[in-house]
Short mmCIF file of C-alpha atoms in Angstrom, two decimals:
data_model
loop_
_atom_site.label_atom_id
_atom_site.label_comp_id
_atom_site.label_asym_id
_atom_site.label_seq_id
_atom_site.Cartn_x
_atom_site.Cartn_y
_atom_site.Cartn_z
CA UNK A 1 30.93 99.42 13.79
CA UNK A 2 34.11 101.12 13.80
CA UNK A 3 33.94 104.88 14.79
CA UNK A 4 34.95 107.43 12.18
CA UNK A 5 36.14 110.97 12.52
CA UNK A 6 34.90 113.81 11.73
CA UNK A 7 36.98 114.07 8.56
CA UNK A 8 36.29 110.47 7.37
CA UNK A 9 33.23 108.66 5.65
CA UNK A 10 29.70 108.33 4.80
CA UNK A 11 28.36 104.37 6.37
CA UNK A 12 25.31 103.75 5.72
CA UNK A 13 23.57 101.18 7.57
CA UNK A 14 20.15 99.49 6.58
CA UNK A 15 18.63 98.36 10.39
CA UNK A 16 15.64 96.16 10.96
CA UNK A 17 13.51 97.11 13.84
CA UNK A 18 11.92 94.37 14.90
CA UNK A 19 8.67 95.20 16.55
CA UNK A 20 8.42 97.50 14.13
CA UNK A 21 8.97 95.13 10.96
CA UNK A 22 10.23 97.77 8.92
CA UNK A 23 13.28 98.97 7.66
CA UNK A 24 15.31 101.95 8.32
CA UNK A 25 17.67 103.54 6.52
CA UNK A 26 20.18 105.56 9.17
CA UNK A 27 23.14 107.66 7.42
CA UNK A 28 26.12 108.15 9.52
CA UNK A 29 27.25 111.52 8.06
CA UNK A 30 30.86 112.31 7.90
CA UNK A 31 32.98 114.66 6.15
CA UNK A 32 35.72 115.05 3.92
CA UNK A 33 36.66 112.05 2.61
CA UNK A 34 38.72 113.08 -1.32
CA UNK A 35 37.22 109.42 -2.85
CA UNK A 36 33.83 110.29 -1.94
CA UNK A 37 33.56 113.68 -3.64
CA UNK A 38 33.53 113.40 -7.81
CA UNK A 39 35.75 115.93 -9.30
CA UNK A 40 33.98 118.95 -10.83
CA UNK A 41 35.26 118.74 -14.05
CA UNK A 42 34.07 115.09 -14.44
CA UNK A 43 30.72 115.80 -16.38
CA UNK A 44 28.54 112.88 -14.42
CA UNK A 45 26.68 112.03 -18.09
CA UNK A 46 27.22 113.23 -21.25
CA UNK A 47 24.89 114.51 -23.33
CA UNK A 48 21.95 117.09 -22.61
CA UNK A 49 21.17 117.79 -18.80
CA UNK A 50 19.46 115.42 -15.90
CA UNK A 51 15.89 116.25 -15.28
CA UNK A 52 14.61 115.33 -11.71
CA UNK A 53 10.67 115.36 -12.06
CA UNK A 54 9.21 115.95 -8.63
CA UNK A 55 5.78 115.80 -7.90
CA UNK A 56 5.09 118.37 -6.53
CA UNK A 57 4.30 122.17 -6.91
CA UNK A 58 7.29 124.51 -6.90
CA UNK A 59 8.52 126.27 -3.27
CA UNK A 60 7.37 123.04 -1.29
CA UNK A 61 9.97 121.24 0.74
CA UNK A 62 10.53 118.65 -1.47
CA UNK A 63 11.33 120.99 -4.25
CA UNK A 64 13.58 123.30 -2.28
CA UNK A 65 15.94 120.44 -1.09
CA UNK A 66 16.07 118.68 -4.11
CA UNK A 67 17.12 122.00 -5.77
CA UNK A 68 19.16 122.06 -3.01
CA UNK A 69 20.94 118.82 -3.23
CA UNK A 70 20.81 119.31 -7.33
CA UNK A 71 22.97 122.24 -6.80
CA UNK A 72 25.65 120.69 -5.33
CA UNK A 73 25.76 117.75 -7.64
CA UNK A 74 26.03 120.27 -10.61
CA UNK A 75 28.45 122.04 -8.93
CA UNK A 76 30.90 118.64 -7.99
CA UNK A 77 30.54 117.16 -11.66
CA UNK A 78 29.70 119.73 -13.89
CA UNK A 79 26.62 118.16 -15.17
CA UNK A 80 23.31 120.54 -15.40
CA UNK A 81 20.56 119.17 -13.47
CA UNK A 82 17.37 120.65 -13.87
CA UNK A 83 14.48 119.90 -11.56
CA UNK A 84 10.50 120.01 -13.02
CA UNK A 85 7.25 119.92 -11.19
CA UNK A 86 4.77 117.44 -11.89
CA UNK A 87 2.18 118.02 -9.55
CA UNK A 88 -1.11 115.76 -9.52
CA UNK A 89 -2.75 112.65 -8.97
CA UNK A 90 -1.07 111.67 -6.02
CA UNK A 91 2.25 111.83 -7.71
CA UNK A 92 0.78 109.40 -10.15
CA UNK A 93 1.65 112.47 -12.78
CA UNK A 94 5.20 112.54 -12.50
CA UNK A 95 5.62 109.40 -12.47
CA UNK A 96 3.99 108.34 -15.79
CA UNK A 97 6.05 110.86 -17.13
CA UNK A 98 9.14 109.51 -16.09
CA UNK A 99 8.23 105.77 -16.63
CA UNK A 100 7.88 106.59 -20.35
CA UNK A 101 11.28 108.28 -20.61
CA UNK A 102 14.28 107.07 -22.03
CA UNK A 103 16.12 104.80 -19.87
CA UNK A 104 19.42 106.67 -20.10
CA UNK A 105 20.03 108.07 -16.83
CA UNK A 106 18.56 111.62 -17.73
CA UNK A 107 15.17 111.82 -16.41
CA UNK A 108 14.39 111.25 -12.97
CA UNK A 109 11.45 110.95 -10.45
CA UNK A 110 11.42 112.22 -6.79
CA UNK A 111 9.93 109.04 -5.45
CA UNK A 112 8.52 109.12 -2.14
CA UNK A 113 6.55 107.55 0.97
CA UNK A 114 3.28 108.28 -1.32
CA UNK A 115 4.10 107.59 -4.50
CA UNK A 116 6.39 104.55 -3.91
CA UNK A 117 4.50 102.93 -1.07
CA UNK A 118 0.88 104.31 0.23
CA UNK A 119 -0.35 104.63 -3.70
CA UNK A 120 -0.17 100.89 -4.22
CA UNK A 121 -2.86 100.14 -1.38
CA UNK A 122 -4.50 104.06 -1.91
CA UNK A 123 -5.86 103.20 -5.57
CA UNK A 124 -7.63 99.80 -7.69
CA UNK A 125 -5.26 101.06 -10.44
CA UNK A 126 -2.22 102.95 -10.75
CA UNK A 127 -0.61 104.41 -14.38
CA UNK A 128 2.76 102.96 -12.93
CA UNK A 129 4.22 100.14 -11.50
CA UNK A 130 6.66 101.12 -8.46
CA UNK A 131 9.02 98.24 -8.51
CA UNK A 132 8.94 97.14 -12.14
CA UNK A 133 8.58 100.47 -14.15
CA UNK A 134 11.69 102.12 -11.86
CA UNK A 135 15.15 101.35 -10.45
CA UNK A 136 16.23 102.65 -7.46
CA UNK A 137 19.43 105.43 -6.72
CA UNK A 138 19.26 105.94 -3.32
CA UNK A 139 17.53 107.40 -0.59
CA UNK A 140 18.09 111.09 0.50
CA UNK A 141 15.87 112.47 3.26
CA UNK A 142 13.06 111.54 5.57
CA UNK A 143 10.57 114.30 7.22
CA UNK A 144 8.47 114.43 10.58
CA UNK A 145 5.31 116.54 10.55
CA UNK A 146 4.09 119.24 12.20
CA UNK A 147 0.65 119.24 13.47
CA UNK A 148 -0.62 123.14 12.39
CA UNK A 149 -4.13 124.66 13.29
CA UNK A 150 -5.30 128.42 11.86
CA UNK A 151 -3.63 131.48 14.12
CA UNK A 152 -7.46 131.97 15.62
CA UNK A 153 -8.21 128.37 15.88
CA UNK A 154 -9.83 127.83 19.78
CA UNK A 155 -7.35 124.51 19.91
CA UNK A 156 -4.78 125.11 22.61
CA UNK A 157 -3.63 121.06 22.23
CA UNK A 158 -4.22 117.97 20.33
CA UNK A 159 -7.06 116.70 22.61
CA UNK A 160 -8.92 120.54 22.69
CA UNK A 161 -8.80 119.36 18.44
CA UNK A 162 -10.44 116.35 18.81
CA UNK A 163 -12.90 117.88 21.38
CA UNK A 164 -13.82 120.46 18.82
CA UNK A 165 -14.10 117.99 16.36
CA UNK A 166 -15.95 116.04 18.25
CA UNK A 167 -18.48 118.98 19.28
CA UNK A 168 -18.91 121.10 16.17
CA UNK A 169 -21.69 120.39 13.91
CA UNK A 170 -20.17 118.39 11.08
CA UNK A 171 -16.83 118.04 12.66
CA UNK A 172 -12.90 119.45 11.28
CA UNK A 173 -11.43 119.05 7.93
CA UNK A 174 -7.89 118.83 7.43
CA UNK A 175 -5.81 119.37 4.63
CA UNK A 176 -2.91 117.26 3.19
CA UNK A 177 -0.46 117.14 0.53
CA UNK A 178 -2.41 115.02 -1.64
CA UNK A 179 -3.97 111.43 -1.68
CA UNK A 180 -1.48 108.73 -0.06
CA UNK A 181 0.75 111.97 1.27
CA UNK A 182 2.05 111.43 4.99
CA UNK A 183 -0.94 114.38 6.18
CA UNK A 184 -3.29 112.29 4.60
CA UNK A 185 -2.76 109.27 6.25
CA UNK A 186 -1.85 111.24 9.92
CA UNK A 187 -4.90 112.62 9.26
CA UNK A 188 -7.06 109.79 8.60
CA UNK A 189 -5.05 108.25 12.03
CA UNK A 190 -6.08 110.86 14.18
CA UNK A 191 -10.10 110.11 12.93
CA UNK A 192 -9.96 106.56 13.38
CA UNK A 193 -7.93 106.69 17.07
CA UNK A 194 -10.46 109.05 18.48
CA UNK A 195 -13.34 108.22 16.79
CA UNK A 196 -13.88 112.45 15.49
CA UNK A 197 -15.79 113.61 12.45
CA UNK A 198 -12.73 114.54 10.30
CA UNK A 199 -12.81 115.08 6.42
CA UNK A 200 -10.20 115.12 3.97
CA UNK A 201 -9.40 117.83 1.93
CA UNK A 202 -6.58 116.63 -0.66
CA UNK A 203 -4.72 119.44 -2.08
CA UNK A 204 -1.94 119.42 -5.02
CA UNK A 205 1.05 120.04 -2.35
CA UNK A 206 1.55 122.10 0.63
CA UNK A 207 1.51 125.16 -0.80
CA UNK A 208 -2.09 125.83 -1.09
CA UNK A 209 -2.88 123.72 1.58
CA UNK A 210 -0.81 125.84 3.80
CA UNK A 211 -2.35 128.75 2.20
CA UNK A 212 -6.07 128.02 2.54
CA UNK A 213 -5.41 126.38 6.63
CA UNK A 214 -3.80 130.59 7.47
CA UNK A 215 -7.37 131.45 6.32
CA UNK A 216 -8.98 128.82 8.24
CA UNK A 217 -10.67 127.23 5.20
CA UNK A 218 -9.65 123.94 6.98
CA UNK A 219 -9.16 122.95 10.51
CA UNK A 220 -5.56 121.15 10.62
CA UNK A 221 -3.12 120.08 8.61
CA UNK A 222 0.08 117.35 9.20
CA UNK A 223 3.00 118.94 6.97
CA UNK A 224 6.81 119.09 6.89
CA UNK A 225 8.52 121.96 9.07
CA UNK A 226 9.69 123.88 6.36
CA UNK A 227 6.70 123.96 4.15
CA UNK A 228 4.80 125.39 6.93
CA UNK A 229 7.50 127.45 8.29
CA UNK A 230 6.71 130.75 6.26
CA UNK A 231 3.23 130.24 7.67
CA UNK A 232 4.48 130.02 11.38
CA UNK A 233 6.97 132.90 10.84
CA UNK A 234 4.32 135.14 9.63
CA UNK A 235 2.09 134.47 12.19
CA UNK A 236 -1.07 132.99 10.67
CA UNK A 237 -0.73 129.54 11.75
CA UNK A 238 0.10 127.28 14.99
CA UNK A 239 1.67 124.02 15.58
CA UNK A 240 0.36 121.98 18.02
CA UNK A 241 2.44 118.90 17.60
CA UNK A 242 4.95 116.99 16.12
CA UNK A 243 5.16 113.39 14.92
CA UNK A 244 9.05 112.61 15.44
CA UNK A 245 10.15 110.87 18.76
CA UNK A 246 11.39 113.90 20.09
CA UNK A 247 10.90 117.99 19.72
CA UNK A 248 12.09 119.52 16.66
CA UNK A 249 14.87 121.06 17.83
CA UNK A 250 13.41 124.24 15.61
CA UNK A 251 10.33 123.75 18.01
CA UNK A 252 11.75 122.92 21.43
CA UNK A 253 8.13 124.09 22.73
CA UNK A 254 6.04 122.26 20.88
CA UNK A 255 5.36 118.56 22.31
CA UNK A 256 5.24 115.74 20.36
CA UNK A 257 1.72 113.34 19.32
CA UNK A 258 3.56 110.82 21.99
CA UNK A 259 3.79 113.69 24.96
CA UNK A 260 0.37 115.02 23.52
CA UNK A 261 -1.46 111.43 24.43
CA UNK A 262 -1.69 110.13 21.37
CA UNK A 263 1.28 107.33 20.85
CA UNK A 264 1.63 105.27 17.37
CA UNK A 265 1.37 108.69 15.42
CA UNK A 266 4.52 108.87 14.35
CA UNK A 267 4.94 108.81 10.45
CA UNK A 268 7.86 110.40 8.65
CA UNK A 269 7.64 111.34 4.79
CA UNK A 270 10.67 109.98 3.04
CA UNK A 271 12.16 111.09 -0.51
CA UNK A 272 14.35 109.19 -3.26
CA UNK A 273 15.54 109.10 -6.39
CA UNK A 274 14.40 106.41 -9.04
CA UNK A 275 15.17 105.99 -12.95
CA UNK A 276 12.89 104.55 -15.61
CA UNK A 277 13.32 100.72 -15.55
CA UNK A 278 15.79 99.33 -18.45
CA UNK A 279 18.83 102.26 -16.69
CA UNK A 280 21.93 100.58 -17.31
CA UNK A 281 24.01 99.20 -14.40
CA UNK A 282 27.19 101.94 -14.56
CA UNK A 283 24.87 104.88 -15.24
CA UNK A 284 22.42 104.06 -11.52
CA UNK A 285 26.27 103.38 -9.99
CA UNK A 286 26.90 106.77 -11.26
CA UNK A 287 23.84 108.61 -10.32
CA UNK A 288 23.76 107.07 -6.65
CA UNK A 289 27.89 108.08 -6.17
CA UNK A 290 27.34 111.58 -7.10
CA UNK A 291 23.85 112.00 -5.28
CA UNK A 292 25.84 110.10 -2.09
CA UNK A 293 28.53 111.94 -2.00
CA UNK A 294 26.13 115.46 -2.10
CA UNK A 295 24.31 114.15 0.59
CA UNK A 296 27.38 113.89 2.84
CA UNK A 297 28.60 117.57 2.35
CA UNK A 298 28.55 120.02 5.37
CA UNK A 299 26.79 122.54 3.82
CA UNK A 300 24.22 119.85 2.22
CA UNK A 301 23.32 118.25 6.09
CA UNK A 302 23.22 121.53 7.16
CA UNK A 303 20.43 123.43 4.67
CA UNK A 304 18.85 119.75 4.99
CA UNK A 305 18.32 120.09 8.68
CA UNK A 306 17.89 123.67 8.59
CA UNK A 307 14.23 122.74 6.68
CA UNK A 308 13.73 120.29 9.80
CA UNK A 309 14.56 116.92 7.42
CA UNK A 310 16.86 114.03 8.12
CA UNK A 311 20.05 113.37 5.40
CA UNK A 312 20.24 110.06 4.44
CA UNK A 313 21.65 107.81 1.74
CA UNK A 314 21.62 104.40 0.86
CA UNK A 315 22.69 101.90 -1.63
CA UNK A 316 20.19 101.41 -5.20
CA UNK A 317 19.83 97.22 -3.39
CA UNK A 318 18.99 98.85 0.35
CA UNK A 319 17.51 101.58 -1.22
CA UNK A 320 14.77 98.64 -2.92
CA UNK A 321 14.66 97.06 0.18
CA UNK A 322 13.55 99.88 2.13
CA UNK A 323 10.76 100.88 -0.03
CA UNK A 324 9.56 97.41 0.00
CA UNK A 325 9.59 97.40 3.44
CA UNK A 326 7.74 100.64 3.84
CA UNK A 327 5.17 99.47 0.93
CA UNK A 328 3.83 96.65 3.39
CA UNK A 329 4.25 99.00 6.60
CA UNK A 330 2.46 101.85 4.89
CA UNK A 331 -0.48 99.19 3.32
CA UNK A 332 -1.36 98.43 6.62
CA UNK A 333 -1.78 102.10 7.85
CA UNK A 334 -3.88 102.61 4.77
CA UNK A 335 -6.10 99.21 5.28
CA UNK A 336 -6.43 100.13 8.74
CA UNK A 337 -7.56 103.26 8.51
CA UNK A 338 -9.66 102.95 5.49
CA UNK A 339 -8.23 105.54 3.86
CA UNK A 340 -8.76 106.00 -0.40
CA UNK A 341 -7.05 107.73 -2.85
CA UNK A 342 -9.37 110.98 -4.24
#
């Protein structure tokens, strides 16, 4: 691939990793470029404003970087964006919601690794189809998680956990973001690899999750960086691990699941944007150039990576791919684990 400059182009390359069989979506994030950028005074759709229905409660990650990111889109095309929590059901809520809307550009869903992939193996029935009631925009960030016990928790590492769980009268419960979320299913991995009495505690998004692990009214919890950062900062909480390759570079001291003993537990969250099913061609080409060109921004990639997320963008076509790709990878976490949507 030809090298670009720092003042020269998004590329966004769709990869296959082959032992793997998935698909990854990798942004190569550079800056500057005049064609990429819409001009503010170009309203993106005319009309009333965009609503981006996210599904989940306000102040989690997810909502503060899609605020984030709608911020910046408002501000390059003039259009008002407004994003809405859905919370519930797995993110089987919001997305009812927005499969009934009109297909006209102006309502949106906050897809994600749950509701776009684990739900369709997670639950008999769904309210919504994920390929045929949506169309894909594009892909715009992906999430390791951070392994967090209560401050007082006797847990030094990942195996004193699963010792304690292992000893204690009717084992650990750990928390997650709701059914199909990525703490559910890291959870569910930890119990099955070391054989533990762990219970599942589903909550309706990390915010009162994270508030009821700082008062130890669970054990653990696998959540994003920055929805358990207040938590860390105010000392009532702990990480103990992290699921990307390597340290966070925000936690340079904590060791990953890999350096903790425990390869294979590496699962990363990821977020898009989808419109009902029936969007017209131009208006998804429109939506995914404005949303792209956000993404690329300096200060975007920097409050992205600030909350300990990964920028990336695709195409609507790899965009479809990838989520097909991480339905099947996903289904056989879920199968293997045994895990059920509550």
């Amino acid at each position: 691939m030809t090298s670009c400059s720092a003042a020269s182009c998004i590329r966004v390359i769709l990869c296959r990793h082959a032992s793997m069989a998935r698909s990854v979506i990798l942004a190569a994030l550079c800056i500057a470029n005049p064609f990429l950028v819409p001009h503010a005074t170009a309203e993106l759709l005319s009309g009333r404003p965009i609503t981006i229905v996210i599904p989940f409660t306000p102040g989690a990650s997810a909502d503060t970087l899609q605020r984030i990111l709608a911020r910046k889109v408002s501000a390059d095309t003039g259009q008002v964006l407004v994003v809405e929590s859905r919370p519930g059901g797995g993110g089987a809520i919001g997305a009812a919601v927005v499969k009934q809307a009109s297909p006209d550009g102006h309502t949106l869903f906050q897809a994600n690794s749950a509701t776009h992939a684990a739900n369709v193996s997670l639950y008999a029935t769904l309210a919504y189809d994920p390929v045929k009631d949506f169309r894909p925009i594009t892909l715009m960030w992906t999430f390791p998680q951070v392994l967090a016990i209560p401050l007082d928790s006797p847990a030094k590492s990942v195996a004193d956990l699963v010792a304690l769980a292992k000893s204690k009268p009717g084992g650990l419960s750990f928390a997650s973001q709701g059914s199909g979320a990525s703490g559910h299913l890291l959870g569910e991995m930890l119990k099955v690899r070391t054989g533990a009495n762990m219970v599942h505690v589903p909550y309706r998004g990390a915010g009162p999750a994270g508030l009821d692990l700082a008062a130890g009214r669970v054990d653990f919890f696998f959540v994003s960086y920055s929805s358990i950062l207040p938590f860390l900062q105010a000392g009532k909480v702990r990480a103990l691990a992290v699921t990307s390759p390597e340290p966070l570079p925000a936690l340079p001291q904590v060791p990953t699941m890999r350096h903790a003993g425990f390869d294979g537990m590496e699962l990363d969250a990821w977020f898009g944007l989808v419109a009902p099913a029936g969007t017209p061609d131009a208006v998804i080409d429109k939506l995914n150039s404005a949303f792209v060109a956000a993404i690329a921004q300096p200060d975007v990639v920097r409050q992205i990576m600030e909350q300990g997320a990964r920028p990336q963008a695709s195409t609507p076509r790899e965009f479809a791919a990838f989520m097909a790709s991480e339905t099947e990878r996903i289904g056989r976490i879920v199968r293997a684990v045994g895990a059920k949507g509550e």
